[in-house]
Coordinates of C-alpha atoms and ligand atoms in Angstrom, one line a residue:
M1444 CA -90.7 -112.1 41.7
R1445 CA -92.3 -109.4 41.1
V1446 CA -95.9 -109.6 42.0
L1447 CA -98.5 -107.4 40.5
S1448 CA -102.5 -106.6 41.4
G1449 CA -105.1 -104.3 40.7
I1450 CA -108.3 -103.0 42.9
Q1451 CA -111.3 -101.9 41.4
P1452 CA -112.2 -98.6 43.6
S1453 CA -115.7 -99.4 43.4
G1454 CA -116.9 -99.1 46.2
K1455 CA -115.9 -98.9 50.4
L1456 CA -114.3 -101.0 51.8
H1457 CA -114.8 -103.8 54.0
V1458 CA -114.0 -106.4 56.3
G1459 CA -114.6 -108.6 53.8
N1460 CA -112.1 -107.4 51.4
Y1461 CA -109.4 -106.8 54.4
F1462 CA -109.3 -111.1 55.0
G1463 CA -110.0 -111.8 51.5
A1464 CA -107.2 -109.7 50.0
M1465 CA -106.0 -106.6 51.4
R1466 CA -104.3 -108.8 54.2
Q1467 CA -102.5 -110.8 51.9
Y1468 CA -101.0 -108.6 49.8
V1469 CA -99.1 -106.8 53.0
A1470 CA -98.6 -110.5 53.6
L1471 CA -96.6 -109.6 50.7
Q1472 CA -94.7 -107.0 50.9
E1473 CA -93.3 -107.9 53.8
K1474 CA -92.5 -111.5 51.6
G1475 CA -89.8 -109.3 49.7
N1476 CA -91.3 -109.8 46.5
E1477 CA -90.6 -107.0 44.1
C1478 CA -94.7 -105.5 44.3
F1479 CA -96.5 -103.3 41.8
F1480 CA -100.4 -103.1 43.5
F1481 CA -102.7 -100.3 42.1
I1482 CA -105.5 -98.8 42.0
A1483 CA -108.1 -100.6 39.0
N1484 CA -109.6 -96.4 38.5
Y1485 CA -110.2 -97.3 34.5
H1486 CA -111.7 -100.7 35.4
A1487 CA -114.3 -99.1 38.3
M1488 CA -115.6 -97.4 34.6
T1489 CA -118.1 -100.3 33.7
S1490 CA -120.1 -99.8 37.0
V1491 CA -119.5 -96.2 38.7
S1492 CA -119.9 -92.8 36.3
D1493 CA -120.1 -90.6 38.7
G1494 CA -116.8 -88.4 38.1
Q1495 CA -116.7 -87.3 41.7
T1496 CA -117.6 -90.7 43.2
L1497 CA -114.8 -92.5 41.2
R1498 CA -111.8 -89.6 42.5
D1499 CA -113.5 -89.9 46.5
Y1500 CA -113.8 -93.9 45.5
T1501 CA -110.7 -94.0 44.8
A1502 CA -108.8 -91.3 47.2
E1503 CA -110.4 -94.3 49.8
I1504 CA -108.4 -96.9 48.3
A1505 CA -105.6 -94.9 48.8
R1506 CA -105.8 -94.3 51.9
G1507 CA -107.1 -97.6 53.3
Y1508 CA -104.4 -99.5 51.5
L1509 CA -102.0 -97.7 52.9
A1510 CA -103.5 -97.5 56.8
V1511 CA -103.5 -101.1 56.7
G1512 CA -100.3 -101.9 55.8
I1513 CA -99.2 -101.3 52.3
D1514 CA -96.0 -99.5 52.7
P1515 CA -95.2 -97.1 49.7
Q1516 CA -90.9 -97.8 50.4
R1517 CA -91.2 -100.6 49.7
V1518 CA -94.2 -101.3 47.0
N1519 CA -95.1 -99.4 43.9
F1520 CA -98.2 -98.0 44.8
F1521 CA -100.3 -96.5 42.3
R1522 CA -103.3 -95.3 39.6
Q1523 CA -103.4 -97.3 36.9
S1524 CA -104.8 -93.4 34.9
D1525 CA -101.3 -92.2 36.0
V1526 CA -100.1 -94.5 33.1
P1527 CA -101.8 -93.8 29.9
E1528 CA -99.6 -96.7 28.2
V1529 CA -102.2 -100.0 29.0
C1530 CA -105.1 -97.9 27.2
E1531 CA -102.7 -98.1 24.3
F1532 CA -100.7 -101.3 24.9
A1533 CA -105.0 -102.5 26.0
W1534 CA -105.9 -101.5 22.4
I1535 CA -103.1 -103.8 20.7
L1536 CA -104.0 -106.9 22.3
S1537 CA -107.4 -106.1 21.8
C1538 CA -106.2 -106.7 17.8
L1539 CA -104.8 -109.9 18.9
T1540 CA -108.0 -111.7 21.2
P1541 CA -110.4 -113.5 20.0
M1542 CA -114.3 -112.2 20.7
G1543 CA -115.0 -116.0 21.2
L1544 CA -112.3 -115.9 24.1
L1545 CA -114.1 -112.9 25.7
Q1546 CA -117.3 -114.3 24.9
R1547 CA -116.9 -117.2 27.0
C1548 CA -115.9 -114.7 30.5
T1549 CA -118.1 -115.5 33.0
S1550 CA -117.6 -112.3 34.9
Y1551 CA -118.7 -110.8 32.3
K1552 CA -122.2 -112.8 32.1
D1553 CA -122.0 -111.9 35.6
K1554 CA -122.3 -108.5 35.7
L1555 CA -125.4 -108.1 32.6
D1556 CA -126.8 -110.7 35.2
Q1557 CA -126.0 -108.2 38.3
G1558 CA -127.8 -105.5 36.0
L1559 CA -124.3 -103.4 34.8
A1560 CA -125.5 -102.4 30.7
P1561 CA -123.6 -104.6 28.4
N1562 CA -121.3 -102.3 26.7
H1563 CA -118.1 -102.7 25.6
G1564 CA -116.3 -101.6 28.0
L1565 CA -118.1 -104.7 29.9
F1566 CA -116.5 -106.9 27.2
Y1567 CA -113.7 -105.6 26.7
Y1568 CA -112.8 -105.3 30.4
P1569 CA -110.5 -108.4 30.6
V1570 CA -107.7 -107.3 27.7
L1571 CA -107.8 -103.8 30.0
Q1572 CA -106.5 -106.5 32.5
A1573 CA -104.0 -108.4 30.7
A1574 CA -102.9 -105.3 29.2
D1575 CA -102.0 -104.5 32.5
I1576 CA -100.2 -106.9 33.9
L1577 CA -98.1 -108.0 31.4
I1578 CA -97.0 -104.3 30.3
Y1579 CA -95.4 -104.9 34.1
G1580 CA -93.8 -107.9 33.0
S1581 CA -95.4 -109.0 36.0
H1582 CA -94.5 -112.9 37.4
L1583 CA -96.7 -113.2 39.7
V1584 CA -100.6 -112.1 40.3
P1585 CA -102.7 -112.6 42.9
V1586 CA -106.1 -112.7 43.0
G1587 CA -109.2 -114.1 43.9
Q1588 CA -111.0 -117.2 42.5
D1589 CA -113.8 -115.0 40.4
Q1590 CA -109.7 -113.4 38.2
K1591 CA -108.8 -116.9 37.2
Q1592 CA -110.8 -117.2 34.0
H1593 CA -109.5 -113.6 33.0
L1594 CA -105.7 -114.5 34.1
E1595 CA -106.1 -117.0 31.5
V1596 CA -107.3 -114.4 29.1
T1597 CA -104.3 -112.6 29.6
R1598 CA -101.7 -115.7 29.5
D1599 CA -103.5 -116.7 26.2
L1600 CA -102.8 -113.3 25.1
A1601 CA -98.9 -113.3 25.9
I1602 CA -98.4 -116.9 23.6
K1603 CA -100.2 -114.9 21.0
F1604 CA -98.4 -111.4 21.2
N1605 CA -95.4 -113.7 21.7
N1606 CA -95.5 -116.1 18.5
T1607 CA -97.2 -113.7 16.7
Y1608 CA -93.8 -110.2 17.6
G1609 CA -91.0 -112.5 18.7
E1610 CA -90.7 -113.5 22.8
I1611 CA -91.6 -109.7 24.7
L1612 CA -93.9 -110.7 27.1
T1613 CA -94.0 -112.4 30.3
V1614 CA -96.4 -114.9 31.2
P1615 CA -97.5 -115.0 33.9
E1616 CA -99.0 -117.2 36.6
P1617 CA -101.5 -116.9 38.5
Y1618 CA -101.7 -117.2 42.6
I1619 CA -105.4 -117.5 44.4
L1620 CA -105.5 -116.3 47.7
S1621 CA -108.4 -119.2 47.9
G1622 CA -106.5 -119.8 51.9
A1623 CA -108.7 -117.0 52.5
A1624 CA -112.3 -118.3 53.6
I1625 CA -115.2 -116.1 52.3
V1626 CA -116.1 -114.1 54.7
P1627 CA -119.7 -114.1 55.5
G1628 CA -121.2 -110.8 55.3
V1629 CA -124.7 -109.4 59.0
D1630 CA -126.5 -111.9 56.7
G1631 CA -124.4 -115.0 56.7
R1632 CA -124.9 -114.5 52.6
K1633 CA -121.5 -113.8 51.4
M1634 CA -120.4 -110.2 53.0
S1635 CA -120.6 -108.2 49.6
K1636 CA -121.6 -104.3 48.7
S1637 CA -123.4 -105.0 46.1
Y1638 CA -125.8 -107.3 48.9
D1639 CA -125.5 -104.4 51.6
N1640 CA -124.0 -106.8 54.4
T1641 CA -120.7 -105.8 55.1
L1642 CA -119.1 -104.2 57.7
E1643 CA -117.2 -101.2 56.9
L1644 CA -113.1 -101.5 57.3
F1645 CA -113.0 -97.9 58.4
E1646 CA -117.3 -97.2 59.9
S1647 CA -117.3 -96.0 64.1
A1648 CA -117.5 -98.3 66.8
K1649 CA -120.6 -97.3 67.5
S1650 CA -122.3 -98.3 64.1
L1651 CA -119.6 -101.7 63.8
K1652 CA -121.0 -102.8 67.3
K1653 CA -124.7 -102.2 66.3
K1654 CA -123.6 -104.5 63.3
I1655 CA -122.8 -106.8 64.8
M1656 CA -125.5 -106.7 67.9
K1657 CA -127.8 -107.4 64.4
I1658 CA -125.6 -110.0 63.5
V1659 CA -129.0 -112.8 61.5
T1660 CA -128.9 -116.0 64.1
D1661 CA -131.4 -119.1 64.6
S1662 CA -134.0 -118.6 67.3
T1663 CA -132.2 -122.0 69.3
P1664 CA -132.8 -120.8 72.9
V1665 CA -130.2 -120.3 75.2
E1666 CA -129.8 -123.8 77.4
E1667 CA -129.8 -125.6 73.6
A1668 CA -126.5 -126.5 71.9
K1669 CA -125.5 -124.6 68.7
N1670 CA -123.6 -125.2 66.0
P1671 CA -121.1 -123.3 65.8
D1672 CA -120.3 -124.4 62.1
T1673 CA -122.8 -122.8 60.8
C1674 CA -123.0 -119.5 62.8
T1675 CA -122.2 -116.3 61.1
V1676 CA -121.3 -114.9 64.7
F1677 CA -118.4 -117.9 65.0
A1678 CA -117.5 -117.6 61.3
L1679 CA -116.8 -114.3 62.2
L1680 CA -115.0 -114.7 65.6
K1681 CA -112.8 -117.3 64.1
L1682 CA -111.2 -114.9 62.0
V1683 CA -110.2 -112.4 64.9
A1684 CA -110.1 -114.7 68.3
S1685 CA -106.7 -116.6 68.9
E1686 CA -106.9 -120.2 69.0
D1687 CA -107.2 -121.0 72.0
E1688 CA -110.6 -118.2 72.4
I1689 CA -112.3 -120.4 69.5
A1690 CA -111.3 -123.4 71.0
E1691 CA -113.1 -122.3 73.9
W1692 CA -116.1 -120.9 71.4
D1693 CA -116.5 -124.0 70.0
Q1694 CA -116.8 -125.9 73.3
R1695 CA -119.5 -123.0 74.7
Y1696 CA -122.0 -123.0 71.8
R1697 CA -122.3 -127.4 72.1
A1698 CA -122.5 -127.3 75.0
G1699 CA -126.2 -125.4 75.4
G1700 CA -126.6 -122.4 78.3
M1701 CA -125.2 -119.9 75.5
G1702 CA -126.9 -117.6 74.0
Y1703 CA -125.5 -115.2 71.4
G1704 CA -125.4 -112.0 72.4
D1705 CA -122.4 -113.1 74.2
A1706 CA -120.7 -114.4 71.4
K1707 CA -121.5 -111.3 69.6
K1708 CA -120.1 -109.2 72.2
R1709 CA -117.0 -110.4 72.3
L1710 CA -117.1 -110.1 68.5
A1711 CA -117.8 -106.4 68.3
E1712 CA -115.0 -106.1 71.3
L1713 CA -112.2 -107.7 69.3
M1714 CA -113.2 -107.0 65.7
E1715 CA -112.8 -102.8 67.4
E1716 CA -109.1 -104.1 68.9
L1717 CA -107.9 -105.4 65.2
L1718 CA -109.5 -102.1 63.3
A1719 CA -109.6 -99.9 66.0
P1720 CA -105.8 -98.7 64.8
Y1721 CA -106.7 -98.9 61.2
R1722 CA -110.1 -96.8 61.3
Q1723 CA -106.5 -94.0 63.3
R1724 CA -104.3 -93.9 60.7
Y1725 CA -106.7 -93.6 57.7
E1726 CA -108.7 -90.9 60.1
D1727 CA -104.7 -89.3 59.5
L1728 CA -104.4 -89.7 56.7
E1729 CA -107.8 -87.9 55.9
H1730 CA -105.8 -84.7 57.0
D1731 CA -102.7 -85.2 55.3
Q1732 CA -103.9 -85.7 51.6
D1733 CA -100.7 -84.5 50.4
Y1734 CA -98.0 -87.2 51.3
V1735 CA -101.2 -89.3 49.9
E1736 CA -101.2 -87.7 46.0
D1737 CA -97.3 -87.9 46.7
V1738 CA -97.3 -91.8 47.6
L1739 CA -99.8 -92.4 44.4
R1740 CA -97.8 -89.9 41.8
E1741 CA -94.5 -91.1 42.9
G1742 CA -95.3 -94.5 42.5
G1743 CA -97.2 -94.4 39.2
K1744 CA -93.8 -92.7 38.1
K1745 CA -91.9 -95.7 38.7
A1746 CA -95.0 -97.7 37.6
R1747 CA -94.2 -95.5 34.2
A1748 CA -91.0 -96.1 33.5
V1749 CA -91.5 -99.5 33.7
A1750 CA -94.2 -99.4 31.2
C1751 CA -92.5 -97.2 29.3
E1752 CA -89.6 -99.2 28.4
M1753 CA -91.7 -102.2 27.7
M1754 CA -93.7 -100.6 25.1
E1755 CA -91.2 -99.6 23.4
K1756 CA -90.4 -102.8 22.9
V1757 CA -94.1 -103.6 21.9
R1758 CA -94.0 -101.1 19.4
A1759 CA -90.9 -101.4 17.6
A1760 CA -92.6 -105.0 17.3
T1761 CA -95.7 -104.0 16.6
G1762 CA -94.7 -101.6 14.0
I1763 CA -96.1 -98.9 15.4
V1764 CA -93.7 -95.8 15.4
V1765 CA -95.0 -92.6 18.4
S1766 CA -92.6 -89.4 16.7
G1767 CA -90.9 -88.7 20.4
S1768 CA -90.6 -92.3 21.9
Ligands
LIG2778 P1 -117.5 -106.9 46.5 O1 -118.3 -108.6 46.6 O2 -117.6 -106.1 47.7 O3 -117.9 -106.3 45.0 P2 -115.1 -107.0 45.3 O4 -115.2 -108.2 44.1 O5 -114.0 -105.5 44.9 O6 -116.1 -107.3 47.1 O7 -113.6 -107.5 46.1 C1 -112.2 -107.3 45.8 C2 -111.4 -108.0 46.5 O8 -111.6 -108.6 48.3 C3 -111.4 -109.7 45.8 O9 -109.8 -109.9 45.9 C4 -112.2 -110.4 46.8 O10 -111.4 -112.2 46.7 C5 -112.0 -110.1 48.2 N1 -113.4 -110.5 49.1 C6 -114.3 -109.7 48.4 N2 -115.4 -109.7 49.0 C7 -115.0 -111.1 49.8 C8 -115.5 -112.3 50.8 N3 -116.4 -111.7 52.0 N4 -114.4 -112.8 51.5 C9 -113.4 -113.2 51.0 N5 -113.4 -111.8 50.1 C10 -113.0 -111.2 49.8
LIG2779 N1 -109.9 -106.9 37.8 C1 -109.8 -106.9 39.3 C2 -110.8 -107.3 40.1 O1 -111.9 -106.6 40.2 C3 -109.4 -105.6 39.4 C4 -107.9 -105.5 38.5 C5 -107.7 -105.1 37.3 C6 -107.0 -106.3 38.2 N2 -106.5 -104.2 36.6 C7 -105.5 -106.1 37.2 C8 -106.5 -107.5 39.1 C9 -104.8 -106.5 36.9 C10 -105.6 -108.3 39.1 C11 -104.4 -107.5 37.9 O2 -111.0 -107.6 41.3

C-alpha cells in the first residue's frame, strides 16, 4: 500500500500538528506501509511570499519530522520542489479540470476569508495537490478533515483522466485522520498558528511552562467542583497522561478542592517529558544540516524516479513530446 501525504511549510510546528498529524504519520510508517511524505513548499507559496522565510520553514519542517521519528530508511521524505514534474503534470490535469469543480472548493473561500489575496495559485491549489498524489500512484492519503474535499477533486480528476486517455492513474482513497481530537490552544480555541495560541513543539522548556501556566480557565473557586469536559487544561492532560492518571484528575476536578494551577503544573511536567527528547533531537539536527539535506536529496531522487516513470506514460497518452525523454 503506497501512502502519501504533504505538509505545508507555512509556520512553526505546534502540539496540535503533532497529535493531529505527525504522530499518525510515524504510526503509518511503523505499520510497514510504503510511505511518501513530502514538504509541500510550492503549496506554501500561497501564504508565504518571502524567499528566506520559505527556506527557513522548509528546513524547520524537515528537522521537525525527523526529530519526532520519521525514519528516512523506511520513508521517502522529500521536498515537493525536488520533483518539478508535478508542476508539469498539474498543468496537464488543469486542462481536464472544470472551473466549477474548483469554484466549489471551500478551502479557497476560507482562505480569502482569512485575508489571503485571491490569486490564481490559491484557486489552482487543489490541482497541484492532485498532481502530487497521482504522480506517485498513491493508494492512501492521510489528511485532516479539512482536506477531504481536495481528495474528492483528486479522485474526480483521476477518473476523468483515465476516461479521456486510458487507465493510467490510480484512484486514491482518503484516510481521514479523524481519530485525533482537535487539540485546543492556550485560549481554548483550536490550536492554530493563525490564532497565535499554540504550544510550539520545539520551544524552550521555560517558555512552554510559562504558556501552560497562562492557559485560560474559568473562575470557579478552588473549593468548588469543576467540569473537566469543558476545561482546556484537562483536554491537554488527556493527550499526555496515562489512563489511570486521567481518571484521577477527572475525579479531582469533580470533587472540588483542586486549583487549576495544580493541573497546569502537572500538564507542564508531562508535556516536557514528551517533548524534551524531540527538542534535543531537533537541536542536534540544527547542527547537522548536511544530514538533513542528504535525507531530502536522496528522498527526492527516489520520488522523482517514480514520478518520471508515471510522466512517461502520461506524456505518451496525452501526446506531449519532450526531446530526450
Ligand atoms: P494550522 O491550523 O496551525 O495552520 P495546519 O493547517 O498547517 O495547522 O495543519 C497541519 C496538520 O496538522 C493538518 O493535518 C491538521 O489537521 C493538523 N492540525 C493542525 N492543528 C490541529 C489541532 N489543533 N488539532 C488537531 N490537529 C491539528
Ligand atoms: N493541502 C495539504 C494541507 O494543507 C498539503 C498537501 C499538499 C497535501 N499536497 C498534498 C496533502 C498531497 C496530501 C497529499 O495540509
